[in-house]
XYZ file of C-alpha atoms in Angstrom:
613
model
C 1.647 4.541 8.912
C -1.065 5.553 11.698
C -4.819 6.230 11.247
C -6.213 9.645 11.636
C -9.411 10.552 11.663
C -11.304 14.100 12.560
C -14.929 15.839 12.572
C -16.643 18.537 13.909
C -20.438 18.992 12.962
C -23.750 18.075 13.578
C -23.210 14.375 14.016
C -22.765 12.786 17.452
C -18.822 12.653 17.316
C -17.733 9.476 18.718
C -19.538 6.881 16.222
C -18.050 8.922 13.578
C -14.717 8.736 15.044
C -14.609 5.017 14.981
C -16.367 4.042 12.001
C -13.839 5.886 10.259
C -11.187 4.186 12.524
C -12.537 1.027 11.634
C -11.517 1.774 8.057
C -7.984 2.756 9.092
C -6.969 -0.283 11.034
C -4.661 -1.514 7.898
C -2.998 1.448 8.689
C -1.766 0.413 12.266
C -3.133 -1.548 15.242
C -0.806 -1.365 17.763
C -3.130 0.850 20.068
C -6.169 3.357 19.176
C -7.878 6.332 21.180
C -10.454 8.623 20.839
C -10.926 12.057 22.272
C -13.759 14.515 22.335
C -14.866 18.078 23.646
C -17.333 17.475 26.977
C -18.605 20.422 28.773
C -15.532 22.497 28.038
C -13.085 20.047 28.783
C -11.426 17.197 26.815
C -12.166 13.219 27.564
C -9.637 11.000 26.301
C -10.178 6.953 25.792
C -7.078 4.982 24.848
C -5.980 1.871 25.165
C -3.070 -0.944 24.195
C -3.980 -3.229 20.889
C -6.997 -3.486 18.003
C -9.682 -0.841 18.480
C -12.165 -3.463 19.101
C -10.591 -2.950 22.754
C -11.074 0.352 22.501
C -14.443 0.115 21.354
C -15.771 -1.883 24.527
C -14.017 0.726 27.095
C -16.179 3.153 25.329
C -19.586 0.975 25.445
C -18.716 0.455 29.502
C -18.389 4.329 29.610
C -21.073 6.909 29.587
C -20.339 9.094 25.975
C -22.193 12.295 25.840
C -23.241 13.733 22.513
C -20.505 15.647 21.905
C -20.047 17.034 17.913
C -15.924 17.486 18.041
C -13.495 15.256 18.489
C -10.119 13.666 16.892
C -9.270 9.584 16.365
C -6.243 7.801 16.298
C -4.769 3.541 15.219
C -1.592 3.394 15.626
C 1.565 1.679 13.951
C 4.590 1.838 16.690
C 7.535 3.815 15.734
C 9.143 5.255 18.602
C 8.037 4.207 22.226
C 6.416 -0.039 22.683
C 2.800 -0.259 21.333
C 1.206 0.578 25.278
C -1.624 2.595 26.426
C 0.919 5.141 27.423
C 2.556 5.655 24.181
C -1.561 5.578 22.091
C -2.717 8.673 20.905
C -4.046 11.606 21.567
C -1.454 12.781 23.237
C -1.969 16.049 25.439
C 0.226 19.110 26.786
C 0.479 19.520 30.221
C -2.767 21.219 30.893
C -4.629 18.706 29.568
C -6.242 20.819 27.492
C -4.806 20.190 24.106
C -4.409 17.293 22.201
C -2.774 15.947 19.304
C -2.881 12.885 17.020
C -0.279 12.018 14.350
C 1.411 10.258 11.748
C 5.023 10.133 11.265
C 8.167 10.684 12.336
C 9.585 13.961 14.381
C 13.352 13.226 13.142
C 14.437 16.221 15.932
C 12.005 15.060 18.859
C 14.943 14.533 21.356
C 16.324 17.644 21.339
C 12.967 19.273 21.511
C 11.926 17.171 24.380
C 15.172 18.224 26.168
C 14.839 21.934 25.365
C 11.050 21.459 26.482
C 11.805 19.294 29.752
C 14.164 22.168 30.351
C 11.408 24.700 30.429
C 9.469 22.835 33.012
C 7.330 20.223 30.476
C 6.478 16.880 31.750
C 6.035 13.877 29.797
C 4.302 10.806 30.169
C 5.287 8.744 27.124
C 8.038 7.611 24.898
C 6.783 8.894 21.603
C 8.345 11.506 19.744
C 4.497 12.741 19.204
C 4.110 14.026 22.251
C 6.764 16.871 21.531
C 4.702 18.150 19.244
C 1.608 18.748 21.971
C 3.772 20.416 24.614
C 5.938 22.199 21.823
C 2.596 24.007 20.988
C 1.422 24.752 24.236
C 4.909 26.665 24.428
C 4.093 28.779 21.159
C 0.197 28.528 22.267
C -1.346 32.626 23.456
C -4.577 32.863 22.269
C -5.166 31.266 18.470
C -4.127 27.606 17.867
C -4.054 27.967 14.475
C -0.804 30.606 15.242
C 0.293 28.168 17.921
C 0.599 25.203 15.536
C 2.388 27.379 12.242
C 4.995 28.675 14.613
C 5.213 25.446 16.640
C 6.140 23.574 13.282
C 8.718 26.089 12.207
C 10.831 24.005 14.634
C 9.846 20.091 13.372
C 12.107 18.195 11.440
C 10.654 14.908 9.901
C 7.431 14.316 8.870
C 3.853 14.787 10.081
C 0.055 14.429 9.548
C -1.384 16.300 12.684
C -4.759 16.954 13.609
C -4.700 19.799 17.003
C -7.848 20.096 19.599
C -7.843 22.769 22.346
C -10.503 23.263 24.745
C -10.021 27.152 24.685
C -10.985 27.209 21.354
C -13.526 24.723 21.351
C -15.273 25.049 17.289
C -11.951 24.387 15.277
C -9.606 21.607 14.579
C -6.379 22.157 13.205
C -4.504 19.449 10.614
C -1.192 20.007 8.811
C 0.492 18.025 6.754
C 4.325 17.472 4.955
C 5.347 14.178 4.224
C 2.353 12.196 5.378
C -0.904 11.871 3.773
C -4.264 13.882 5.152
C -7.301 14.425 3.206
C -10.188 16.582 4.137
C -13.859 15.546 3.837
C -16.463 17.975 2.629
C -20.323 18.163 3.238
C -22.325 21.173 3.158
C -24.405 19.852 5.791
C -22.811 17.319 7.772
C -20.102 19.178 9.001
C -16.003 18.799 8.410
C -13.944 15.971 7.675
C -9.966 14.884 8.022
C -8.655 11.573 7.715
C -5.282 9.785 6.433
C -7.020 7.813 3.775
C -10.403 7.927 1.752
C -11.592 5.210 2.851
C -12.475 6.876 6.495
C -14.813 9.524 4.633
C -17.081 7.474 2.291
C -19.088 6.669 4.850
C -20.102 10.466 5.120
C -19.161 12.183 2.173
C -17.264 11.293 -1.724
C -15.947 15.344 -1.713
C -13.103 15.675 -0.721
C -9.336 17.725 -0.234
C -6.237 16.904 -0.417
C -3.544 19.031 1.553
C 0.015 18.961 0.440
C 3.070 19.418 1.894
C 3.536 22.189 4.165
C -0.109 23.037 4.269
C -1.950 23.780 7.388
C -6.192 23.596 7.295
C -8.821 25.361 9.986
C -11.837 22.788 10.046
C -14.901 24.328 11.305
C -18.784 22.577 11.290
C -19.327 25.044 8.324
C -16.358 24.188 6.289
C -12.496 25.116 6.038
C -9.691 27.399 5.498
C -6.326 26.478 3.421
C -3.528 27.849 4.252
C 0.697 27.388 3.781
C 2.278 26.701 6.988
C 5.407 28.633 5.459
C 3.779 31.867 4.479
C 0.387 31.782 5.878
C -0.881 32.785 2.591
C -4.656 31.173 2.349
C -5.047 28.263 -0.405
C -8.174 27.981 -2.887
C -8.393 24.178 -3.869
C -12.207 22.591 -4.911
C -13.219 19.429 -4.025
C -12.567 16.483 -5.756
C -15.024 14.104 -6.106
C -14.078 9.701 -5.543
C -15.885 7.285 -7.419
C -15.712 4.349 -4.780
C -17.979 4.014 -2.409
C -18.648 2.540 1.087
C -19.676 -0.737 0.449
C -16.420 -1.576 -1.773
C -14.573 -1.265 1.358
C -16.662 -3.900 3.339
C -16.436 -7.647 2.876
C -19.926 -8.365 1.257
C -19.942 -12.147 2.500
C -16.128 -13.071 2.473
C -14.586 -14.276 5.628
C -11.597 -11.774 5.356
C -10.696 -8.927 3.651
C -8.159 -10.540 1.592
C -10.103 -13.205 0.176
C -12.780 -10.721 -1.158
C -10.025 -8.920 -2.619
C -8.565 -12.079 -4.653
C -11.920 -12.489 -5.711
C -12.101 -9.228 -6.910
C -8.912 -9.358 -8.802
C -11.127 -10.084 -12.418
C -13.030 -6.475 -11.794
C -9.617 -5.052 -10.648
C -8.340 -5.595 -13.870
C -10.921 -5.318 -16.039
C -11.279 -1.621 -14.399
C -7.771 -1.086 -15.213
C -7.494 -1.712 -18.885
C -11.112 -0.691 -19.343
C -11.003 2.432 -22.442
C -7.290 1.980 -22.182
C -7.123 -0.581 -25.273
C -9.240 -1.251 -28.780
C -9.989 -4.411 -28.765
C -10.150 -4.513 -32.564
C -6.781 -2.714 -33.407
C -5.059 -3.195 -29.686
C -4.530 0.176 -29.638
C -3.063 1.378 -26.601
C -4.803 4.977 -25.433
C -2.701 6.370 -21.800
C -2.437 10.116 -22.512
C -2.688 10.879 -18.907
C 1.048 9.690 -18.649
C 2.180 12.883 -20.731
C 4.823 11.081 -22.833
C 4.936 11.480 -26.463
C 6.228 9.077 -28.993
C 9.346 11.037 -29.591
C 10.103 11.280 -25.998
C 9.327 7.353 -26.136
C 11.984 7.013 -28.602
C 14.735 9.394 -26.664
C 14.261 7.304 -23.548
C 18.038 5.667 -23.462
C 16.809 3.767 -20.073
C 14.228 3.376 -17.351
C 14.378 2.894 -13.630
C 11.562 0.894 -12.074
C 11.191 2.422 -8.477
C 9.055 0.250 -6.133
C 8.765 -1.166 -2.168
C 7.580 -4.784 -1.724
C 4.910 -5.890 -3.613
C 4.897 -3.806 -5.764
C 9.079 -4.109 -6.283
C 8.157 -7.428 -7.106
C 5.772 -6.632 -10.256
C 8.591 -3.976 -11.588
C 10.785 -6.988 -11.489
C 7.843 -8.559 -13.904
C 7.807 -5.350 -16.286
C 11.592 -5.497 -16.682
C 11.011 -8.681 -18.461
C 8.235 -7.114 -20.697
C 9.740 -3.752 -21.155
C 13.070 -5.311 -22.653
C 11.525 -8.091 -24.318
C 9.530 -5.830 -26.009
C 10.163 -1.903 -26.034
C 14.270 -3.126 -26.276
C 14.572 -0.134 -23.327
C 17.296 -1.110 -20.644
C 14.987 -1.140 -17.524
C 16.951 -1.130 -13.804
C 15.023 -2.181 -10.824
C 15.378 -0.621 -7.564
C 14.029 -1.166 -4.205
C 13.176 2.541 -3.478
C 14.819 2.612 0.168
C 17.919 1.890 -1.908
C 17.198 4.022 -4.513
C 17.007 6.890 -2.939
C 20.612 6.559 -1.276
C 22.795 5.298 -4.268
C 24.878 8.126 -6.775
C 22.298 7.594 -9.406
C 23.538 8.776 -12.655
C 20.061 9.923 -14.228
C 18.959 13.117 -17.099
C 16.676 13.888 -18.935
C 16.752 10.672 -21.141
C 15.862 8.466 -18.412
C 12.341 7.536 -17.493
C 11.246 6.940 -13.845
C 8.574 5.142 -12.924
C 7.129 4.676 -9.700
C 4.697 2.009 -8.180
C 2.633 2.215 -5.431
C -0.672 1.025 -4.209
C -1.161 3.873 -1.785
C 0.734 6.758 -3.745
C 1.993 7.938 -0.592
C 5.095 4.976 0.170
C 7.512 7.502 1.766
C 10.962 6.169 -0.202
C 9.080 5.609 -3.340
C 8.092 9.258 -3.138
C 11.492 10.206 -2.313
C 12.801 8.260 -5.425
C 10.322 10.488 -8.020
C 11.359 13.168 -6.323
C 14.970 12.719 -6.529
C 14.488 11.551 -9.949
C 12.779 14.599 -11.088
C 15.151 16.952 -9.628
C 18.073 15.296 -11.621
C 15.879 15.879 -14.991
C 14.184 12.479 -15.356
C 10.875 12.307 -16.701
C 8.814 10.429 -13.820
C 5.477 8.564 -14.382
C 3.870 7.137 -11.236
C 1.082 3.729 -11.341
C -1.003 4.078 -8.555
C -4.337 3.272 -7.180
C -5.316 6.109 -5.031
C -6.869 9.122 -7.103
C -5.143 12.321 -5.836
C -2.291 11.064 -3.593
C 0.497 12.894 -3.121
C 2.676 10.472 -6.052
C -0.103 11.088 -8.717
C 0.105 15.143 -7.740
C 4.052 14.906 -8.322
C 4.595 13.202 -11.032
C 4.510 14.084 -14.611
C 2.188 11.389 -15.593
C 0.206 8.895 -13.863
C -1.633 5.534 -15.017
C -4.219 4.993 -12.310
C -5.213 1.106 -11.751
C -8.588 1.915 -10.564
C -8.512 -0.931 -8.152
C -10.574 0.324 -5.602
C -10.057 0.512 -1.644
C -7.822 -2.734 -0.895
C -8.302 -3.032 3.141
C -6.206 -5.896 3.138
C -2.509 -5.046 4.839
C -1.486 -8.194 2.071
C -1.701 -6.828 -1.763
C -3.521 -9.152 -3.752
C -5.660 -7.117 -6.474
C -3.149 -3.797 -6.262
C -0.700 -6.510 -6.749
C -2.311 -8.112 -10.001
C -3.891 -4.227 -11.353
C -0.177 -2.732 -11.609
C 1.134 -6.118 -13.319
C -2.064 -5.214 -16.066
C -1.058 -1.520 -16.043
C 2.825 -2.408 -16.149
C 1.504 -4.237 -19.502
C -0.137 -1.476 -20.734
C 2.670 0.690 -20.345
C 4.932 -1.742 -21.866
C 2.452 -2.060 -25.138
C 2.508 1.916 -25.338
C 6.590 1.745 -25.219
C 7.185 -1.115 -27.979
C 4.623 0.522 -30.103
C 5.668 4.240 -30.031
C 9.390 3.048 -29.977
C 8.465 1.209 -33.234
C 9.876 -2.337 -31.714
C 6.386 -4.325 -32.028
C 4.021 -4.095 -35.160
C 0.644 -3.910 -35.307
C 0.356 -7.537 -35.267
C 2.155 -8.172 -32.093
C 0.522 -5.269 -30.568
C -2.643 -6.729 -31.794
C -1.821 -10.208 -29.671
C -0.419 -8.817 -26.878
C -3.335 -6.405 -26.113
C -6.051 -9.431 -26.596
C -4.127 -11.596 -24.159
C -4.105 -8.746 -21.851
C -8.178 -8.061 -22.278
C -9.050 -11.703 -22.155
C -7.087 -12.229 -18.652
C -9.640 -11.664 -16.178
C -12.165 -14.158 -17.651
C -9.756 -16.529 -17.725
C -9.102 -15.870 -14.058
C -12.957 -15.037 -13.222
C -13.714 -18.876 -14.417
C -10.766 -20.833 -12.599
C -10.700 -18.799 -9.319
C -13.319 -21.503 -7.657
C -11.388 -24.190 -8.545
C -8.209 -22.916 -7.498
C -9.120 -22.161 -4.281
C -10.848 -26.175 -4.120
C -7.330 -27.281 -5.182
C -5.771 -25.582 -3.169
C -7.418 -25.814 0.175
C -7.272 -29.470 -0.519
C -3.724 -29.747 -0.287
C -2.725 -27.728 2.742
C -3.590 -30.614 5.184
C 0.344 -31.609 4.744
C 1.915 -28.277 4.901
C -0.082 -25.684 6.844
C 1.926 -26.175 10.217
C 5.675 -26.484 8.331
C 8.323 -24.151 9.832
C 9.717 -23.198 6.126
C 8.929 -22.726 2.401
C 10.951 -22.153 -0.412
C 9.060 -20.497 -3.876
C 10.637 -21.206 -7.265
C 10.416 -20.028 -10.504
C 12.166 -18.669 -13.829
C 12.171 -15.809 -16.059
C 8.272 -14.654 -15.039
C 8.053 -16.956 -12.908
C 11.303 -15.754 -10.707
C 9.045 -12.552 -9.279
C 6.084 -14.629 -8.534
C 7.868 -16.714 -6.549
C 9.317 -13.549 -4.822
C 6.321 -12.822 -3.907
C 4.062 -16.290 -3.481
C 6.944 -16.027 -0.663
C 6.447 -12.471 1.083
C 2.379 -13.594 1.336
C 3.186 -16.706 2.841
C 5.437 -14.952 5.902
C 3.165 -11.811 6.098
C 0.506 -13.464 7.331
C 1.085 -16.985 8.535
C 4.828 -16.166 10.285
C 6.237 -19.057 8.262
C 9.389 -18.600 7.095
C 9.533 -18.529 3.115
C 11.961 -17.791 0.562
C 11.543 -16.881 -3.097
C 14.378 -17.823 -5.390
C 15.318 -17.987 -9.300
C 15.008 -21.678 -10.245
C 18.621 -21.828 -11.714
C 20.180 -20.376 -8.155
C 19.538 -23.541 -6.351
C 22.400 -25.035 -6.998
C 24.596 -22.216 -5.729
C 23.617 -22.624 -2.531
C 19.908 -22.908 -1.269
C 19.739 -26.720 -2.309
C 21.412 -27.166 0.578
C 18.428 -26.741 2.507
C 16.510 -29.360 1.074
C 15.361 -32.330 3.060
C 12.416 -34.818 3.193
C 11.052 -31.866 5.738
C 11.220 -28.931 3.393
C 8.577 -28.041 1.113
C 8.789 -25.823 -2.374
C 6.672 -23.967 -4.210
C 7.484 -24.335 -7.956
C 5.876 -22.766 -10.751
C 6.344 -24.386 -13.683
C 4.138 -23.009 -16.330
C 4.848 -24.484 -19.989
C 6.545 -21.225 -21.335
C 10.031 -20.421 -23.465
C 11.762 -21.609 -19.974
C 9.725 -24.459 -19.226
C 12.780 -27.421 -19.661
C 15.191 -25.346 -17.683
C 12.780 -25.292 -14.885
C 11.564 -28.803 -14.976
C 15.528 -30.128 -14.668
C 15.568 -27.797 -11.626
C 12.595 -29.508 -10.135
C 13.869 -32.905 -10.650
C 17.221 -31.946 -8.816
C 14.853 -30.811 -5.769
C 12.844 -34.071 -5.935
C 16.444 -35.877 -6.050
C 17.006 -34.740 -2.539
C 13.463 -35.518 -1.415
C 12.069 -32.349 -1.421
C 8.015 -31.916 -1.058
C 7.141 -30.106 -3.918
C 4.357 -28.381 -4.728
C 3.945 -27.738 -8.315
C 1.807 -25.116 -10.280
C 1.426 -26.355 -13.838
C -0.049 -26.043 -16.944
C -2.992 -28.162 -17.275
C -2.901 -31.780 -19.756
C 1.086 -31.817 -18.610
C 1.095 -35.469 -17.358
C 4.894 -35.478 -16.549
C 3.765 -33.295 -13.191
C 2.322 -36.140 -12.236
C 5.000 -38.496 -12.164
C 6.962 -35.788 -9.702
C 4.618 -35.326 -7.155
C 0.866 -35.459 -5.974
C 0.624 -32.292 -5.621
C -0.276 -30.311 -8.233
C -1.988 -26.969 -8.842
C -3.366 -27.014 -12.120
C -3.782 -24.003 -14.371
C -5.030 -23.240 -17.917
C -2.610 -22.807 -21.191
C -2.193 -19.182 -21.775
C -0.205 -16.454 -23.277
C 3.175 -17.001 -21.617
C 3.645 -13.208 -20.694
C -0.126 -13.355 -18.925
C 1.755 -16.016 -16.456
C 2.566 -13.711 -13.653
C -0.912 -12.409 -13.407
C -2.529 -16.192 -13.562
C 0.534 -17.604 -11.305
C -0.046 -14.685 -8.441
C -3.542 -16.218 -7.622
C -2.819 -20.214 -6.582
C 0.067 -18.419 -4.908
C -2.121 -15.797 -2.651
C -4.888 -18.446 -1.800
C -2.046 -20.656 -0.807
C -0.591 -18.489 1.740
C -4.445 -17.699 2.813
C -5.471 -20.744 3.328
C -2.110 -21.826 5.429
C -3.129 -18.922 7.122
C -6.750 -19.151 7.943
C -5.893 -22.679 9.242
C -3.224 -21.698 11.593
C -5.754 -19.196 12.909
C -3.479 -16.017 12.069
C -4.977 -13.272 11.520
C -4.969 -12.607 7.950
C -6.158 -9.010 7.700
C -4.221 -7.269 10.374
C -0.690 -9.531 10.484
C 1.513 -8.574 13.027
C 3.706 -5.585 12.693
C 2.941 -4.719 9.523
C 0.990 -1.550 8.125
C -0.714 -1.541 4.766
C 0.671 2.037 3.717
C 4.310 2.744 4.829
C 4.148 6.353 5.007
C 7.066 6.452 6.811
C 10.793 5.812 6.112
């Protein structure tokens, strides 16, 4: 889950090293460091905590111009977040360096085979085998050094490899962690782990897979396999974003631009996906046929957080309306159960970043039993979308954000699509209903574009009682029940509070218990097919004196007569609730948040793309 970031060219190396950085901190913040070729020798800044600390050590320190250099954020794994343990990490000449992402799975026995040999280490970090386990295989070509050095790694790895001695080449390999390259004909070459890090400087760009090794020089780069050695031809691809989408443009945080973005987010995603005459539903990039629609005996929804929590949505769609038994699984579980999957099950993955290490593991296990898999992701290229057999991109744009809010809200639209394209070719909605559905779907982010002010006024005006509580509970039912799920995970992500998401209806078996004048809960309560079920469940909270929090449809007086405080949203299509529901839910835990004075955009401990398991 680390930031890496690389460049050798005309530039002046440093500024390039941490602007790209800067657009890597989701990725890890634990510690950051720098390093760069001086007069024939390698300088090395690092220090403990956000890069901002690193970027006043280097301001207090005299930089010269160098035009090579490797960065590094990192996300702890193995060894406390110190200076000690930051990257680059070097041999014991001090004259190579390495910075990485993931996880060396065999790194103790190579230290102790190393240490053996007469290797010194200074850190705790299963990284730094990788620096001294190259200087072993190291003669007189890194590029050798690093192919026959990996031979040895178990686990995975995004590497980028300086050495003095060869002082016009970086060398990155990749398997199991992301690393793109960055391509300008006159500005030199690029690496980074996401796209964000290169839009600054260039929109061309590489992707390596697995078990590929690339030679960066100022004039461009070399492809290669790290098994064979066989070179690799692969053109540029060319992103659409660009650097401004990744900045705040006004907003106080990265997370509140993003809400606010959420109407555009979705708009981009359905945009030439549906007629808005006939509701025709047009995703031929998923490769799926209607007859393979109509052999699909059952679909598993593989997913990590977040996003776990809008397959949980599309299981009620997907039933409801393609009649397809969907299973949900958390893709760290997923991956470890006796799945019985063939080729008449559908997979489907979901991922903001495309490069979630168990979700990956989950299409890939999938596929090799003979499932179909289809991935929804954001990220154009990523190592999911390469994989899979089909792909419906959200087109959300960079979310910076370590909390998903528009990912979140742009799979839940895509979800819909795909759920649309299921009933229709499965011949389980008509035109009619697939008429409806598709105009509730298009006319969403007005709807959402218009009340989003006035959300955020209700809700900021109701915090005053609850902002410094030590625990929230989130209810809901039937769509509701995920929303709640995850109205709870934003509220402990970044304000610490303890919060819960529960199904209405499982109260009673054992969580009312917890309910006191002291607690409060979250209900959402939206006048849909399960609206009386969930209102008896609210009165049995209130019975106990619970401080409830209600999100309602607007002109329902009875809300009133339970509590004060309600959040009040507009009458819609019931099976457009999730997407509506997710936003006084997100500005909630925001505005808790902001006025505990957490720090919404970095939380502690958490990474924005889990890369590893």
């Amino acid at each position: 889950m680390c930031g890496i970031v690389g460049y050798t060219g005309p530039r002046r190396v440093v500024p390039v090293l941490l602007e790209g950085l800067r657009r890597l901190e989701y990725r890890g913040y634990d510690s950051a460091g720098v390093v760069y070729l001086e007069n024939g020798a390698l300088t090395k800044y690092r220090c403990q905590g956000k890069l901002s600390n690193l970027e006043r050590l280097i301001d207090e320190a005299v930089v010269t111009p160098s035009h090579i250099g490797l960065g590094h954020t990192r996300w702890a794994t193995h060894g406390a977040p110190t200076t000690a343990n930051a990257h680059p990490h070097s041999d014991c000449t001090g004259r190579l360096v390495v910075v990485h992402n993931g996880i060396i799975e065999n790194y103790h026995s190579l230290r102790e085979e190393l240490k053996a040999k007469g290797h010194t280490f200074s850190s705790e970090t299963d990284t730094e085998v990788l620096a001294h386990l190259i200087e072993d295989c190291l003669r007189d070509d890194l590029p050798t050094a690093v192919r026959e050095a990996l031979r040895r790694v178990e686990g995975s790895f995004a590497l980028g490899v300086l050495w003095a001695d060869q002082p016009e080449l970086i060398v990155a390999a990749r398997n199991q962690s992301p690393l793109v390259l960055g391509v300008h004909p006159e500005e030199g070459s690029f690496l980074a782990s996401d796209i964000p890090a290169l839009l600054p400087f260039t929109n061309q760009v590489v992707f390596l897979e697995d078990m590929e090794m690339a030679v960066l020089t100022r004039e461009g780069r070399e492809i290669s396999s790290l098994v064979t050695g066989q070179p690799i031809t692969r053109q540029p691809q060319t992103i659409l974003w660009n650097a401004a989408m990744a900045e705040k443009a006004g907003f106080k945080h990265f997370m509140l631009k993003e809400i606010f973005e959420q109407p555009q987010a979705i708009t981009n995603t359905v945009s030439g996906r549906v007629d808005p005459k006939s509701g025709e539903i047009s995703l031929a990039e998923i490769n799926l046929t209607a007859e393979e629609c109509r052999n699909i005996d059952r679909i598993f929804l593989v997913a990590c957080g977040t996003s776990w929590h809008a397959a949980l949505v599309a299981k009620y769609w997907i039933e409801r309306y393609a009649r397809i038994p969907v299973e949900v699984d958390i893709a760290s579980e997923f991956r470890y159960r006796h799945l019985l999957i063939d080729e008449r099950v559908l997979t489907i993955t979901i991922s903001q970043s495309g490069e979630t290490a168990d979700t990956l593991a989950g299409l890939r296990i999938a596929r090799k039993m003979g499932s179909k898999a289809i991935t929804i992701c954001n990220v154009v290229g990523s190592t999911m979308t390469r994989e899979a057999d089909g792909t419906v991109y959200t087109h959300a744009g960079p979310e910076i954000g370590v909390a998903s809010t528009k990912a979140f809200t742009s799979q839940l639209a895509a979800l819909f699509l795909l759920t649309i394209f299921l009933g229709r070719h499965c011949g389980t909605i008509d035109q009619a209903k697939q008429q409806e559905l598709a105009q509730a779907l298009i006319g969403i982010p007005a709807i959402i574009d218009h009340h989003l002010p006035k959300i955020q006024q209700q809700v900021s005006a109701l915090i005053d009682g609850f902002y410094d509580c030590r625990d929230f509970l989130f209810v809901g039912r039937g769509l509701s029940y995920p929303i709640a799920l995850e109205g709870a995970l934003k509220l402990k992500e970044i304000s610490y509070i303890h919060a819960e998401g529960y199904a209405s209806g499982e109260l009673k078996h054992g969580p009312i218990a917890l309910i006191d004048k002291d607690m409060p809960i979250v209900a959402m309560v939206p006048q849909d097919e399960v609206y009386q079920k969930t209102i008896s469940n609210v009165e049995e909270i209130k019975a106990r004196q619970g401080r409830l929090i209600l999100i309602g449809s607007e002109g329902n007086s009875h809300l009133r007569t339970i509590t004060d405080d309600v959040i009040w949203l507009p009458k819609i299509h019931d099976d457009m609730n999730p997407i509506l529901y997710t936003i006084p839910a997100q500005l909630l835990a925001y505005e808790i948040a902001t006025r505990r004075g957490c720090d919404v955009d970095q939380p502690r401990n958490l990474a924005k793309s889990v890369t590893v398991e």
